[in-house]
Tab-separated table of C-alpha atoms and ligand atoms in Angstrom:
chain	number	residue	atom	x	y	z
A	30	MET	CA	107.392	79.538	-25.095
A	31	ASN	CA	110.237	80.042	-27.459
A	32	TYR	CA	113.253	77.793	-28.033
A	33	LYS	CA	114.967	79.786	-30.735
A	34	GLU	CA	118.378	78.416	-29.888
A	35	PHE	CA	117.481	75.002	-31.316
A	36	TYR	CA	117.378	76.628	-34.708
A	37	THR	CA	120.702	78.445	-34.535
A	38	VAL	CA	124.216	77.284	-35.336
A	39	ARG	CA	124.975	77.724	-31.640
A	40	GLY	CA	122.063	75.433	-30.733
A	41	TYR	CA	123.429	72.824	-33.085
A	42	GLN	CA	126.891	73.115	-31.542
A	43	ILE	CA	125.547	72.777	-28.001
A	44	SER	CA	123.551	69.745	-29.021
A	45	GLU	CA	126.583	68.117	-30.664
A	46	GLN	CA	128.835	68.965	-27.703
A	47	HIS	CA	126.565	67.559	-25.069
A	48	LYS	CA	126.154	64.310	-26.997
A	49	LYS	CA	129.902	63.807	-26.872
A	50	LEU	CA	130.416	64.912	-23.275
A	51	LEU	CA	127.454	63.734	-21.264
A	52	THR	CA	125.927	60.389	-20.357
A	53	PRO	CA	122.163	60.322	-19.682
A	54	ALA	CA	122.860	60.390	-15.924
A	55	MET	CA	125.087	63.431	-16.325
A	56	GLU	CA	122.331	65.109	-18.342
A	57	ASP	CA	119.880	64.549	-15.480
A	58	TYR	CA	122.302	66.113	-13.020
A	59	LEU	CA	123.021	69.112	-15.172
A	60	GLU	CA	119.348	69.685	-15.926
A	61	MET	CA	118.521	69.568	-12.197
A	62	ILE	CA	121.404	71.840	-11.222
A	63	TYR	CA	120.292	74.287	-13.908
A	64	ARG	CA	116.678	74.288	-12.618
A	65	HIS	CA	117.938	75.254	-9.171
A	66	SER	CA	120.480	77.762	-10.380
A	67	LEU	CA	117.664	79.573	-12.206
A	68	LYS	CA	115.805	79.859	-8.905
A	69	ASP	CA	118.589	80.405	-6.372
A	70	GLY	CA	121.811	80.796	-8.356
A	71	TYR	CA	123.265	77.622	-6.815
A	72	ILE	CA	122.425	74.281	-5.237
A	73	ARG	CA	124.088	72.396	-2.391
A	74	ILE	CA	125.312	68.867	-2.878
A	75	ASN	CA	122.989	67.428	-0.191
A	76	LYS	CA	119.914	69.006	-1.704
A	77	LEU	CA	120.952	67.841	-5.166
A	78	ALA	CA	121.364	64.271	-3.903
A	79	ASP	CA	117.915	64.453	-2.249
A	80	THR	CA	116.134	65.796	-5.340
A	81	LEU	CA	117.718	63.153	-7.558
A	82	ASN	CA	117.198	60.379	-5.016
A	83	VAL	CA	120.839	59.342	-4.884
A	84	LYS	CA	123.428	59.098	-2.116
A	85	ALA	CA	125.507	62.172	-1.374
A	86	SER	CA	128.638	60.202	-2.301
A	87	SER	CA	127.305	59.403	-5.787
A	88	ALA	CA	126.244	62.992	-6.264
A	89	THR	CA	129.710	64.160	-5.245
A	90	ARG	CA	131.396	61.857	-7.726
A	91	MET	CA	129.146	63.028	-10.560
A	92	VAL	CA	129.561	66.673	-9.655
A	93	GLN	CA	133.334	66.241	-9.712
A	94	LYS	CA	133.108	64.794	-13.232
A	95	LEU	CA	130.986	67.724	-14.397
A	96	GLY	CA	133.520	70.022	-12.778
A	97	GLN	CA	136.334	68.427	-14.769
A	98	LEU	CA	134.349	69.158	-17.923
A	99	ASN	CA	134.265	72.810	-16.910
A	100	LEU	CA	130.499	72.843	-16.570
A	101	LEU	CA	130.335	73.792	-12.902
A	102	LYS	CA	132.303	74.891	-9.876
A	103	TYR	CA	132.143	72.862	-6.710
A	104	GLU	CA	132.914	75.211	-3.880
A	105	LYS	CA	133.168	75.314	-0.121
A	106	TYR	CA	130.327	73.878	1.992
A	107	GLY	CA	129.069	71.812	-0.939
A	108	VAL	CA	127.889	74.792	-2.977
A	109	ILE	CA	127.562	74.118	-6.712
A	110	THR	CA	127.417	76.925	-9.278
A	111	LEU	CA	127.360	76.566	-13.059
A	112	THR	CA	129.949	78.041	-15.388
A	113	GLU	CA	128.790	79.885	-18.525
A	114	LYS	CA	129.260	76.693	-20.498
A	115	GLY	CA	127.306	74.763	-17.864
A	116	LYS	CA	124.461	77.276	-17.987
A	117	GLU	CA	124.293	77.120	-21.744
A	118	MET	CA	124.139	73.351	-21.753
A	119	GLY	CA	121.767	73.243	-18.783
A	120	LYS	CA	119.403	75.575	-20.597
A	121	PHE	CA	119.495	73.366	-23.670
A	122	LEU	CA	118.643	70.315	-21.533
A	123	LEU	CA	115.794	72.057	-19.697
A	124	ASP	CA	114.339	73.440	-22.938
A	125	ARG	CA	114.535	69.983	-24.469
A	126	HIS	CA	112.725	68.567	-21.443
A	127	ASN	CA	109.989	71.199	-21.694
A	128	VAL	CA	109.469	70.697	-25.432
A	129	ILE	CA	108.913	66.971	-24.927
A	130	ALA	CA	106.695	67.441	-21.839
A	131	THR	CA	104.580	69.993	-23.749
A	132	PHE	CA	104.297	67.654	-26.724
A	133	LEU	CA	103.085	64.745	-24.557
A	134	LYS	CA	100.557	67.010	-22.890
A	135	ASN	CA	99.376	68.317	-26.272
A	136	ILE	CA	98.671	64.822	-27.581
A	137	GLY	CA	96.810	63.942	-24.401
A	138	SER	CA	99.357	61.665	-22.707
A	139	ASP	CA	98.918	61.926	-18.957
A	140	ASN	CA	101.938	60.178	-17.560
A	141	ASP	CA	104.301	62.726	-19.013
A	142	LEU	CA	107.104	63.055	-16.445
A	143	TYR	CA	108.429	59.512	-16.650
A	144	GLU	CA	108.035	59.331	-20.412
A	145	THR	CA	109.713	62.694	-20.860
A	146	GLU	CA	112.689	61.371	-18.903
A	147	LEU	CA	112.869	58.332	-21.187
A	148	ILE	CA	112.512	60.237	-24.430
A	149	GLU	CA	114.730	63.231	-23.733
A	150	HIS	CA	118.006	61.326	-23.643
A	151	ASN	CA	117.482	59.667	-27.017
A	152	ILE	CA	115.872	62.263	-29.237
A	153	SER	CA	117.722	63.822	-32.180
A	154	LEU	CA	117.990	67.567	-32.603
A	155	GLU	CA	116.021	67.330	-35.836
A	156	THR	CA	113.092	65.571	-34.188
A	157	LEU	CA	113.237	68.000	-31.293
A	158	LYS	CA	112.960	70.925	-33.705
A	159	ASN	CA	110.052	69.276	-35.506
A	160	ILE	CA	108.211	68.628	-32.250
A	161	ASP	CA	108.834	72.210	-31.203
A	162	LEU	CA	107.281	73.386	-34.483
A	163	LEU	CA	104.247	71.197	-33.869
A	164	ASN	CA	103.907	72.523	-30.307
A	165	ARG	CA	104.002	76.054	-31.636
A	166	PHE	CA	101.439	75.242	-34.314
A	167	LEU	CA	99.145	73.918	-31.586
A	168	LEU	CA	99.478	77.183	-29.632
A	169	ASN	CA	96.718	78.446	-31.922
A	170	PRO	CA	93.578	77.828	-29.798
A	171	GLU	CA	91.374	77.144	-32.841
A	172	ILE	CA	93.702	74.446	-34.093
A	173	MET	CA	94.144	72.931	-30.648
A	174	LYS	CA	90.378	72.802	-30.244
A	175	GLN	CA	89.968	71.013	-33.558
A	176	PHE	CA	92.635	68.542	-32.548
A	177	GLU	CA	91.033	67.866	-29.157
A	178	GLU	CA	87.649	67.304	-30.801
A	179	PHE	CA	89.278	64.971	-33.292
A	180	ILE	CA	90.796	62.982	-30.418
A	181	LYS	CA	87.434	62.811	-28.629
A	182	SER	CA	85.586	61.624	-31.690
A	183	ASN	CA	88.130	58.864	-32.241
A	184	SER	CA	88.369	57.457	-28.741
B	68	CO	CO1	114.457	65.900	-17.614
């Protein structure tokens, strides 16, 4: 995996922008919409509400807010598509999620989904970059093996 954009000026800008624009709840919505738009190119409001376990009315309100920020288009029959800006930010959020989930898995934490959700909204870009570097260091099978043996011998 490769998250080069964290290390670019553009990555920094996206990170700064989303901090100003989005609440944690909005981040969850955008991340989920982005996941589905990667697969299908869009998601419908009812499906979005189901996947996030919220009422369709709450989902609609949130989607309208994201629309006002120019991150998505809310079209006929409840179809939601992301704008270029929405895609860029959605990708940042999904990459951030994956870096944290990978990190938790690497250090042997099982319960990673819930913890990832907690951590992702509060982490700084600098820490994210550092964790990404560590993840990439641990991609080396020899090093990962040493680390796993170290964990075993200490637990
Ligand atoms: Co997430």
